[in-house]
XYZ file of C-alpha atoms in Angstrom:
631
model
C -8.518 37.400 -6.111
C -8.360 36.777 -2.350
C -7.547 33.160 -1.539
C -10.572 31.315 -0.081
C -10.537 30.835 3.682
C -9.817 27.417 5.134
C -13.496 27.202 6.066
C -14.377 27.197 2.345
C -11.905 24.408 1.583
C -12.777 22.291 4.632
C -15.920 20.541 3.314
C -14.215 19.854 -0.024
C -11.062 18.389 1.547
C -13.154 16.404 4.051
C -15.196 14.946 1.179
C -12.053 13.878 -0.695
C -10.283 12.425 2.363
C -13.382 10.794 3.854
C -13.059 12.717 7.133
C -15.542 14.683 9.211
C -15.244 18.450 8.497
C -14.645 19.293 12.143
C -11.930 16.633 12.390
C -10.193 17.989 9.300
C -10.492 21.625 10.424
C -8.473 20.931 13.578
C -5.905 18.641 11.953
C -5.241 20.836 8.883
C -3.254 23.339 10.966
C -0.500 20.828 11.759
C -0.957 17.829 9.436
C -0.082 17.649 5.737
C -2.501 16.372 3.109
C -0.465 13.150 2.863
C -0.281 12.901 6.649
C -4.103 12.924 6.666
C -4.093 9.932 4.315
C -4.209 11.782 0.999
C -2.882 10.232 -2.230
C -1.840 11.799 -5.527
C -5.189 10.858 -7.073
C -7.055 12.488 -4.194
C -4.879 15.593 -4.606
C -6.037 15.850 -8.225
C -9.646 15.429 -7.053
C -9.300 18.259 -4.508
C -7.668 20.537 -7.105
C -10.618 19.899 -9.430
C -13.201 20.581 -6.709
C -11.501 23.847 -5.790
C -11.485 24.988 -9.406
C -15.110 24.020 -9.963
C -16.697 25.183 -6.707
C -14.388 27.967 -5.471
C -12.868 29.158 -8.768
C -9.522 28.748 -7.000
C -6.446 26.746 -8.019
C -3.907 25.146 -5.700
C -0.948 23.180 -7.059
C -1.187 19.461 -6.417
C 2.545 19.674 -5.631
C 1.768 21.882 -2.617
C -0.861 19.400 -1.462
C 1.611 16.523 -1.716
C 4.403 18.419 0.053
C 5.184 18.359 3.775
C 3.347 21.658 4.316
C 0.399 21.588 6.749
C -2.792 21.364 4.700
C -3.996 24.792 5.848
C -0.740 26.386 4.672
C -0.834 24.536 1.350
C -4.394 25.712 0.675
C -3.512 29.299 1.635
C -1.381 29.454 -1.525
C -4.424 29.108 -3.800
C -4.747 31.525 -6.724
C -7.556 32.391 -9.094
C -8.397 29.600 -11.518
C -8.210 30.453 -15.227
C -10.250 28.054 -17.364
C -8.435 27.076 -20.585
C -11.107 24.721 -21.956
C -11.581 25.222 -25.718
C -14.868 26.877 -26.734
C -17.545 24.572 -28.085
C -17.659 24.929 -31.845
C -20.291 23.656 -34.229
C -17.650 23.176 -36.909
C -13.976 22.382 -36.601
C -11.266 22.147 -39.242
C -11.226 18.807 -41.036
C -7.598 18.339 -40.019
C -6.525 19.171 -36.470
C -3.033 19.866 -35.150
C -1.250 17.001 -33.439
C -1.243 17.061 -29.650
C 1.976 16.971 -27.574
C 3.661 13.573 -27.733
C 1.756 12.289 -30.774
C 4.358 13.225 -33.382
C 7.158 11.122 -31.848
C 4.818 8.139 -31.407
C 3.691 8.349 -35.036
C 7.333 8.578 -36.128
C 8.021 5.366 -34.197
C 5.028 3.753 -35.942
C 6.429 4.633 -39.382
C 9.720 2.979 -38.371
C 7.848 -0.098 -37.076
C 9.230 0.663 -33.607
C 6.020 1.628 -31.797
C 5.523 -1.552 -29.741
C 6.031 0.542 -26.560
C 2.918 2.526 -27.526
C 0.567 -0.447 -27.873
C -1.618 -0.792 -24.764
C -3.598 -3.915 -23.901
C -6.091 -4.336 -21.053
C -8.637 -7.088 -20.502
C -11.938 -6.797 -18.640
C -13.006 -10.122 -17.122
C -16.714 -10.517 -16.465
C -18.091 -12.699 -13.686
C -20.350 -14.398 -16.224
C -21.308 -14.337 -19.912
C -21.346 -11.077 -21.874
C -24.257 -10.351 -24.184
C -22.826 -9.439 -27.599
C -25.566 -6.941 -28.486
C -25.209 -5.077 -25.166
C -21.430 -5.139 -25.539
C -21.648 -3.598 -29.011
C -24.119 -0.989 -27.779
C -21.880 0.013 -24.844
C -18.817 0.276 -27.112
C -20.783 2.383 -29.603
C -21.803 4.747 -26.801
C -18.180 4.958 -25.610
C -16.953 5.886 -29.089
C -19.757 8.433 -29.468
C -18.911 10.035 -26.118
C -15.101 10.016 -26.532
C -13.799 11.463 -29.784
C -10.364 9.926 -29.194
C -11.875 6.538 -30.108
C -12.917 8.073 -33.442
C -9.565 9.704 -34.209
C -7.222 8.654 -36.978
C -4.174 10.397 -38.416
C -3.024 11.584 -41.854
C 0.527 11.787 -43.220
C 0.286 14.045 -46.263
C 0.721 16.870 -46.945
C 1.375 17.178 -43.182
C 0.691 15.002 -40.178
C -2.621 15.847 -38.521
C -5.637 14.384 -36.706
C -9.057 13.662 -38.144
C -12.050 12.999 -35.868
C -14.635 10.788 -37.563
C -18.293 11.719 -37.028
C -20.480 10.007 -34.443
C -22.078 7.546 -34.139
C -19.105 5.275 -34.677
C -18.760 1.589 -33.890
C -15.223 0.456 -33.045
C -13.959 -2.858 -34.341
C -15.003 -5.885 -32.291
C -13.338 -9.240 -32.959
C -14.582 -12.606 -31.674
C -12.864 -15.789 -30.577
C -13.355 -18.855 -28.407
C -10.669 -20.299 -26.129
C -10.478 -23.199 -23.651
C -11.231 -22.239 -20.055
C -7.584 -22.707 -19.042
C -6.061 -19.384 -17.994
C -7.781 -17.518 -20.848
C -6.488 -14.070 -19.791
C -2.916 -15.219 -20.238
C -3.815 -16.916 -23.530
C -5.431 -13.737 -24.916
C -2.477 -11.609 -23.902
C -0.029 -14.041 -25.500
C -2.071 -14.146 -28.713
C -2.484 -10.400 -29.123
C 0.603 -9.011 -27.372
C 2.773 -9.560 -30.438
C 0.073 -9.041 -33.069
C -0.985 -5.540 -32.002
C 1.085 -3.999 -34.813
C -1.031 -5.892 -37.369
C -4.250 -4.526 -35.857
C -3.441 -0.932 -34.948
C -2.999 1.377 -37.959
C -3.143 5.029 -36.818
C -3.007 6.400 -40.389
C -5.728 4.111 -41.761
C -8.395 3.999 -39.062
C -8.843 4.841 -35.367
C -6.197 2.655 -33.673
C -8.409 0.804 -31.190
C -9.677 -2.788 -31.407
C -11.796 -4.807 -28.971
C -11.753 -8.608 -28.735
C -14.661 -10.565 -27.196
C -13.447 -13.957 -25.978
C -15.652 -16.859 -24.903
C -13.807 -19.124 -22.470
C -16.075 -21.752 -20.945
C -18.349 -19.977 -18.483
C -16.219 -16.828 -18.476
C -16.193 -14.014 -21.020
C -13.397 -11.505 -21.596
C -13.336 -8.157 -23.372
C -9.831 -7.074 -24.411
C -8.935 -3.580 -25.605
C -5.903 -2.952 -27.824
C -5.323 0.769 -28.234
C -2.497 2.976 -29.491
C -0.981 5.403 -26.998
C -1.522 8.277 -29.448
C -5.234 8.304 -28.518
C -5.238 7.011 -24.928
C -3.016 6.983 -21.839
C -3.118 5.009 -18.591
C -5.681 7.331 -17.016
C -7.905 6.887 -20.089
C -8.010 3.122 -19.563
C -9.573 3.541 -16.126
C -12.123 6.022 -17.519
C -13.107 3.743 -20.418
C -13.521 0.555 -18.393
C -15.524 2.294 -15.660
C -17.859 3.834 -18.221
C -18.187 0.587 -20.176
C -19.228 -1.298 -17.028
C -21.844 1.364 -16.255
C -23.178 1.486 -19.831
C -23.358 -2.305 -20.008
C -25.330 -2.265 -16.749
C -27.884 0.047 -18.375
C -26.751 3.536 -17.380
C -27.983 6.348 -19.615
C -25.382 7.804 -22.001
C -23.805 10.920 -20.500
C -23.304 12.952 -23.684
C -20.018 14.113 -25.148
C -16.956 13.914 -22.895
C -14.400 16.748 -22.711
C -12.359 16.910 -25.911
C -8.615 16.132 -26.002
C -8.422 19.490 -27.796
C -8.346 20.947 -24.278
C -4.771 19.694 -23.979
C -3.706 21.834 -26.920
C -5.666 24.928 -25.848
C -4.182 24.789 -22.347
C -0.664 24.475 -23.750
C -1.285 27.475 -26.025
C -2.586 29.520 -23.071
C 0.430 28.590 -20.950
C 2.770 29.552 -23.765
C 1.037 32.868 -24.413
C 1.181 33.834 -20.739
C 4.902 33.072 -20.442
C 4.196 30.384 -17.835
C 5.808 27.728 -20.024
C 9.096 29.641 -20.250
C 9.095 30.100 -16.481
C 8.486 26.386 -15.937
C 11.285 25.454 -18.346
C 13.677 27.766 -16.504
C 12.810 26.076 -13.187
C 13.320 22.638 -14.728
C 16.706 23.677 -16.107
C 17.773 24.950 -12.672
C 16.690 21.706 -10.978
C 18.529 19.531 -13.514
C 21.702 21.609 -13.695
C 24.664 19.250 -13.427
C 22.560 16.073 -13.464
C 23.851 13.154 -15.571
C 22.228 12.866 -19.009
C 23.093 9.197 -19.387
C 22.785 6.389 -16.864
C 24.231 3.055 -17.960
C 23.291 -0.055 -16.006
C 25.844 -2.890 -16.008
C 25.199 -5.613 -18.603
C 27.072 -8.053 -20.818
C 25.164 -6.893 -23.905
C 27.038 -4.826 -26.513
C 26.309 -1.080 -26.819
C 23.149 -0.181 -28.732
C 23.504 1.896 -31.900
C 19.778 2.611 -32.252
C 16.793 1.768 -30.055
C 14.412 -0.807 -31.563
C 11.517 -0.316 -29.113
C 11.385 -3.986 -28.112
C 10.975 -4.932 -24.480
C 9.781 -7.415 -21.899
C 8.252 -7.342 -18.426
C 9.160 -9.038 -15.179
C 6.277 -9.141 -12.671
C 6.820 -9.636 -8.950
C 5.199 -9.022 -5.553
C 6.483 -7.660 -2.261
C 6.339 -9.923 0.765
C 4.140 -8.987 3.722
C 6.994 -7.900 6.026
C 8.518 -5.551 3.428
C 5.068 -4.146 2.646
C 4.378 -3.336 6.294
C 7.822 -1.770 6.741
C 7.479 0.369 3.590
C 4.008 1.545 4.651
C 5.358 2.474 8.071
C 8.296 4.354 6.484
C 5.834 6.359 4.366
C 3.838 7.194 7.504
C 7.007 8.118 9.408
C 8.249 10.411 6.584
C 4.715 11.728 5.897
C 4.944 10.880 2.219
C 3.016 8.492 -0.016
C 3.987 4.847 -0.505
C 4.546 5.841 -4.137
C 7.382 8.153 -3.046
C 8.912 5.427 -0.867
C 8.850 2.904 -3.715
C 10.305 5.429 -6.147
C 13.085 6.348 -3.716
C 14.058 2.687 -3.315
C 14.006 2.170 -7.087
C 16.207 5.229 -7.715
C 18.673 4.117 -5.026
C 18.888 0.564 -6.384
C 19.515 1.873 -9.899
C 22.078 4.404 -8.655
C 23.958 1.723 -6.736
C 24.129 -0.532 -9.805
C 25.232 2.359 -12.035
C 27.820 3.621 -9.531
C 26.127 7.033 -9.172
C 24.809 9.257 -6.411
C 22.661 11.354 -8.729
C 20.272 10.403 -11.533
C 17.113 11.530 -13.319
C 13.989 9.381 -13.498
C 11.285 9.856 -16.105
C 7.928 9.786 -14.304
C 4.563 9.934 -16.122
C 2.214 12.580 -14.694
C -1.538 12.410 -15.298
C -1.683 15.713 -17.183
C -5.224 16.470 -15.972
C -4.613 19.965 -14.653
C -8.103 21.417 -14.499
C -11.598 20.600 -13.310
C -13.341 18.585 -16.009
C -10.137 17.165 -17.481
C -10.533 13.959 -15.468
C -13.083 12.763 -18.014
C -10.782 13.200 -21.032
C -9.776 10.095 -22.963
C -6.640 11.014 -24.868
C -2.890 11.496 -24.640
C -2.697 13.882 -21.691
C 0.208 12.189 -19.916
C 3.408 14.180 -19.480
C 6.735 12.568 -18.620
C 8.399 14.757 -15.984
C 12.122 14.517 -15.130
C 12.616 13.878 -11.410
C 16.114 14.304 -10.014
C 17.008 11.854 -7.252
C 20.131 12.728 -5.250
C 21.436 9.853 -3.103
C 24.580 11.268 -1.506
C 26.207 9.172 1.194
C 25.790 11.807 3.914
C 21.963 11.641 3.764
C 20.027 9.346 6.037
C 17.138 7.233 4.754
C 14.508 9.589 6.172
C 15.900 12.719 4.517
C 16.548 10.852 1.278
C 12.943 9.629 0.985
C 11.600 13.085 1.828
C 13.953 14.616 -0.716
C 12.722 12.299 -3.470
C 9.100 13.097 -2.544
C 9.879 16.832 -2.706
C 11.613 16.416 -6.098
C 8.576 14.563 -7.426
C 6.236 17.311 -6.208
C 8.402 20.045 -7.775
C 8.535 18.181 -11.093
C 4.748 17.735 -11.086
C 4.324 21.504 -10.649
C 5.919 22.045 -14.060
C 4.271 19.091 -15.818
C 2.716 21.423 -18.409
C 6.010 21.428 -20.332
C 6.050 18.564 -22.875
C 9.017 16.244 -22.396
C 10.252 16.923 -25.950
C 10.332 20.633 -25.105
C 12.347 19.917 -21.951
C 14.927 17.901 -23.884
C 15.319 20.485 -26.666
C 15.308 23.369 -24.189
C 18.129 21.895 -22.109
C 20.202 21.248 -25.222
C 22.083 18.232 -23.897
C 23.711 15.541 -26.010
C 21.352 12.698 -26.914
C 22.119 9.081 -27.762
C 20.038 7.511 -30.581
C 20.191 4.198 -28.765
C 18.695 5.554 -25.525
C 15.755 7.594 -24.312
C 16.997 11.208 -23.956
C 17.698 12.658 -20.494
C 15.964 9.862 -18.528
C 16.876 6.292 -19.407
C 15.151 4.964 -16.283
C 11.561 5.543 -15.246
C 8.984 4.961 -12.545
C 5.206 4.856 -13.007
C 2.433 4.536 -10.416
C -0.556 2.892 -12.104
C -2.199 1.615 -8.946
C -4.476 4.655 -8.681
C -5.261 4.951 -12.403
C -6.466 1.511 -13.441
C -8.492 -0.386 -10.833
C -7.996 -4.119 -10.330
C -11.735 -4.531 -9.828
C -14.965 -2.694 -10.734
C -18.505 -2.943 -9.377
C -21.388 -1.930 -11.656
C -24.932 -3.159 -12.143
C -24.535 -5.806 -9.461
C -21.591 -7.363 -11.320
C -17.924 -7.601 -10.489
C -15.401 -6.945 -13.238
C -11.682 -7.658 -12.962
C -9.119 -5.673 -14.962
C -5.931 -7.336 -16.242
C -3.028 -5.472 -17.876
C -1.221 -7.135 -20.752
C 2.040 -6.267 -22.454
C 2.811 -5.795 -26.131
C 6.568 -6.458 -25.874
C 7.792 -2.890 -26.111
C 9.832 -0.542 -23.901
C 10.655 3.170 -24.162
C 13.027 3.288 -21.168
C 16.033 1.082 -20.495
C 14.162 0.086 -17.333
C 10.807 1.312 -16.025
C 9.343 0.125 -12.730
C 5.526 0.068 -12.588
C 3.725 0.090 -9.274
C 0.602 -1.786 -10.417
C -1.217 -2.238 -7.123
C -0.610 -1.510 -3.441
C -2.306 -3.904 -1.051
C -1.241 -6.536 1.462
C 0.831 -7.952 -1.406
C 1.825 -5.080 -3.712
C 2.353 -5.942 -7.375
C 5.140 -4.472 -9.508
C 6.208 -4.908 -13.117
C 9.715 -4.151 -14.339
C 9.620 -3.253 -18.040
C 13.018 -3.283 -19.737
C 14.492 -2.809 -23.208
C 15.770 -6.171 -24.418
C 18.475 -4.470 -26.499
C 19.950 -2.960 -23.328
C 19.318 -5.481 -20.540
C 19.047 -9.248 -20.335
C 16.409 -11.155 -18.381
C 19.084 -11.880 -15.777
C 19.895 -8.158 -15.519
C 16.197 -7.414 -14.951
C 16.029 -10.046 -12.226
C 19.020 -8.511 -10.459
C 17.441 -5.061 -10.691
C 14.174 -6.264 -9.186
C 16.078 -8.013 -6.393
C 18.147 -4.889 -5.697
C 15.001 -2.744 -5.561
C 13.460 -5.001 -2.922
C 16.717 -5.088 -0.948
C 17.014 -1.283 -1.021
C 13.385 -0.933 0.080
C 13.944 -3.289 3.014
C 17.137 -1.494 4.078
C 15.562 1.972 3.909
C 12.473 0.852 5.822
C 14.413 -1.065 8.494
C 16.013 2.091 9.924
C 14.967 5.593 8.775
C 18.093 6.966 10.441
C 20.570 4.768 8.554
C 23.133 6.635 6.454
C 22.831 5.955 2.731
C 26.501 4.993 2.634
C 25.486 1.906 4.626
C 22.593 0.947 2.318
C 24.011 -1.540 -0.187
C 20.931 -2.358 -2.245
C 22.087 -5.981 -2.260
C 19.987 -8.901 -1.103
C 21.391 -11.796 0.911
C 21.335 -13.865 -2.271
C 23.286 -11.241 -4.186
C 25.894 -11.045 -1.426
C 26.254 -14.823 -1.622
C 26.611 -14.767 -5.410
C 29.287 -12.082 -5.197
C 31.243 -14.191 -2.744
C 30.898 -17.226 -4.984
C 32.167 -15.207 -7.957
C 35.245 -14.172 -6.017
C 34.359 -10.546 -5.308
C 35.716 -10.552 -1.797
C 36.051 -14.311 -1.515
C 34.201 -16.574 0.882
C 36.083 -15.220 3.888
C 34.977 -12.416 6.158
C 35.945 -9.145 4.436
C 35.334 -6.926 7.438
C 39.089 -6.889 8.139
C 40.448 -5.829 4.722
C 42.260 -2.512 4.264
C 39.251 -0.596 2.942
C 36.906 -1.862 5.665
C 39.420 -0.974 8.364
C 39.895 2.493 6.893
C 36.110 3.093 6.523
C 35.509 2.035 10.128
C 38.292 4.307 11.374
C 37.033 7.207 9.238
C 33.611 6.904 10.833
C 35.066 7.181 14.310
C 37.797 9.735 13.508
C 35.490 12.018 11.544
C 36.931 15.540 11.513
C 40.420 14.616 12.712
C 43.203 15.366 10.228
C 44.045 12.332 8.099
C 46.784 13.734 5.864
C 48.531 16.956 4.884
C 49.710 17.471 1.282
C 52.061 20.417 1.651
C 52.888 20.506 -2.062
C 49.237 20.874 -3.016
C 48.408 23.017 -0.002
C 45.708 20.546 0.979
C 44.637 19.144 4.340
C 42.034 16.369 4.484
C 40.098 15.064 7.457
C 39.230 11.377 7.671
C 35.660 12.178 6.564
C 36.887 14.157 3.562
C 39.414 11.480 2.608
C 36.706 8.805 2.845
C 34.260 10.803 0.698
C 36.898 11.513 -1.963
C 37.857 7.836 -2.072
C 34.209 6.846 -2.538
C 33.875 9.374 -5.382
C 37.078 8.015 -6.953
C 35.710 4.464 -6.711
C 32.537 5.496 -8.507
C 34.527 7.062 -11.334
C 36.597 3.905 -11.695
C 33.460 1.753 -11.603
C 31.894 3.881 -14.343
C 35.006 3.180 -16.455
C 34.516 -0.562 -16.007
C 36.798 -1.388 -13.059
C 35.521 -4.378 -11.104
C 36.672 -6.608 -8.233
C 39.899 -8.443 -9.083
C 40.984 -5.955 -11.767
C 44.432 -4.347 -11.836
C 44.608 -0.542 -11.947
C 47.811 1.262 -12.897
C 48.673 4.231 -10.660
C 51.200 6.733 -11.931
C 51.094 9.437 -9.279
C 53.611 11.145 -7.003
C 53.346 10.869 -3.242
C 50.327 13.066 -2.616
C 46.769 13.280 -1.393
C 45.674 12.273 -4.920
C 47.661 9.037 -4.613
C 46.071 8.175 -1.255
C 42.597 8.845 -2.673
C 43.337 6.717 -5.738
C 44.685 3.788 -3.700
C 41.680 3.781 -1.396
C 39.263 4.114 -4.337
C 40.798 1.071 -6.019
C 40.671 -0.964 -2.802
C 37.017 -0.051 -2.198
C 36.122 -1.837 -5.445
C 38.001 -4.971 -4.448
C 40.540 -4.299 -7.202
C 44.324 -4.021 -6.769
C 46.736 -1.343 -7.943
C 50.052 -1.460 -9.753
C 52.211 1.538 -8.855
C 54.385 2.870 -11.701
C 57.267 5.284 -11.155
C 56.688 8.460 -13.140
C 60.387 8.600 -13.956
C 60.734 4.988 -15.071
C 62.313 4.452 -18.481
C 60.167 3.512 -21.478
C 61.948 0.163 -21.684
C 61.005 -0.683 -18.094
C 57.389 0.274 -18.711
């Protein structure tokens, strides 16, 4: 197939971006999709339009890269439809879809709280019960996921119940005093008593009367719905309630399995796994954030959430940084989160787990089901990078990871063959999720306004996962953390460090990462109060003097170790000392600690001394030839 000309793509891209075709035609030669205002959700929309109308496929990763839009579109290839054929009859028991087996295993261990989803739709007036029931019945008829339950014996499988099917609808009345919060508190911890994947379709709706306001809450197990599905279901419910005609059967989640089989048969899956392995070669498999909690022997799935907003000044600066780097605000937020976590863990390299939508083809956008793939995104934050290159690098890593999102996360973990810890999520203990484009805060349908509120069922898969819930004049985030791994105070420090890192990156795109601390003014003050550096000005200590001199001396020779045949410049000595400090920090060395040094006069000794001093610790030199009695 010959790739379609830009002229064929122009009206489609203009429609998605809300631009005039002639304006887009001129700009596409020099501007990237993101530079023209495109988001990840709009990239998916353009991919779908190209597949449907041009029979051409372009990777969303290319669209979200720094390539000019015209160049990105020139890489389009022929689209191969992997949708399963419509069948009058299907087997009574269907194979599990990717990701379902591990979630069902967690359910059997009573550790599936992370997979309980809760969202509430707030009406601007009373809800008619009969119309509500009718709309829910139509939803369940249209989406087979809402009619799916699971069996255990003789093997785990799916069963789709016949339509029409009416999902469970519970009723309650509450005082008109913050009823959304009351509903979420009531059902957040009781979801396990209501969702039984092996007994009935694990979805329950609750109709709440609260004074003059009515709420409709959905509790659903992740095995049959993901974040994207929530947006689909609430949009369709609002339209059906307003009187829209039923649209017939939606695309089946079976498409997920048929696409995976096609990718495997073609060898594309093996190629993707090889690329993932190359990208993650040498990356750390375990990232441990500092905490006073004891080590975890086995994860229990329990978690909590800390919600917070960005202030207006930080929001404007982050938006401007995204514009300057020609990346999305999602990439900027993720870069700041990765840097804050790396600083707290004493690393310059880590892997984030990032959920990808998993809707790869035209028509998949309407699927309600478990399509989401967690993709491993490597974030390198070496000191020699500046903020601009670091943010662009994270955006590029995210785009590359999304290209290979077809590979299920379990397959990535087993394919890489690394050592796993039963107390931690494998490969990626930290995550980042952008929900602001998936689940709207507000819907308009039938002349009514509906507000959507996300609840929490007190679970966590990752040690810490930062959700971007909305991006506006006052962006909203939620930090979900495993309570067996982090305390509430730890979570607060993480959230504060994220905001500090974001402000520092946005303040000066040219700043070197070595000068980005990820510490807020309050955290600096607390460190001084705790004695890490004291209350005096530390700009004149030995390490600070050396670091300042190293910056100015640069490539001048700092030392010569004739015995080792090694010559180090001031830059090299500084970088080795920083690396040594990180190793010591990872072993638990903190400010005020004593570190024993048993080294001869050498470059290694100088590096060790400087590494100890960088942490605010002190060293105790021991003569290698000292007697045992003296020691």
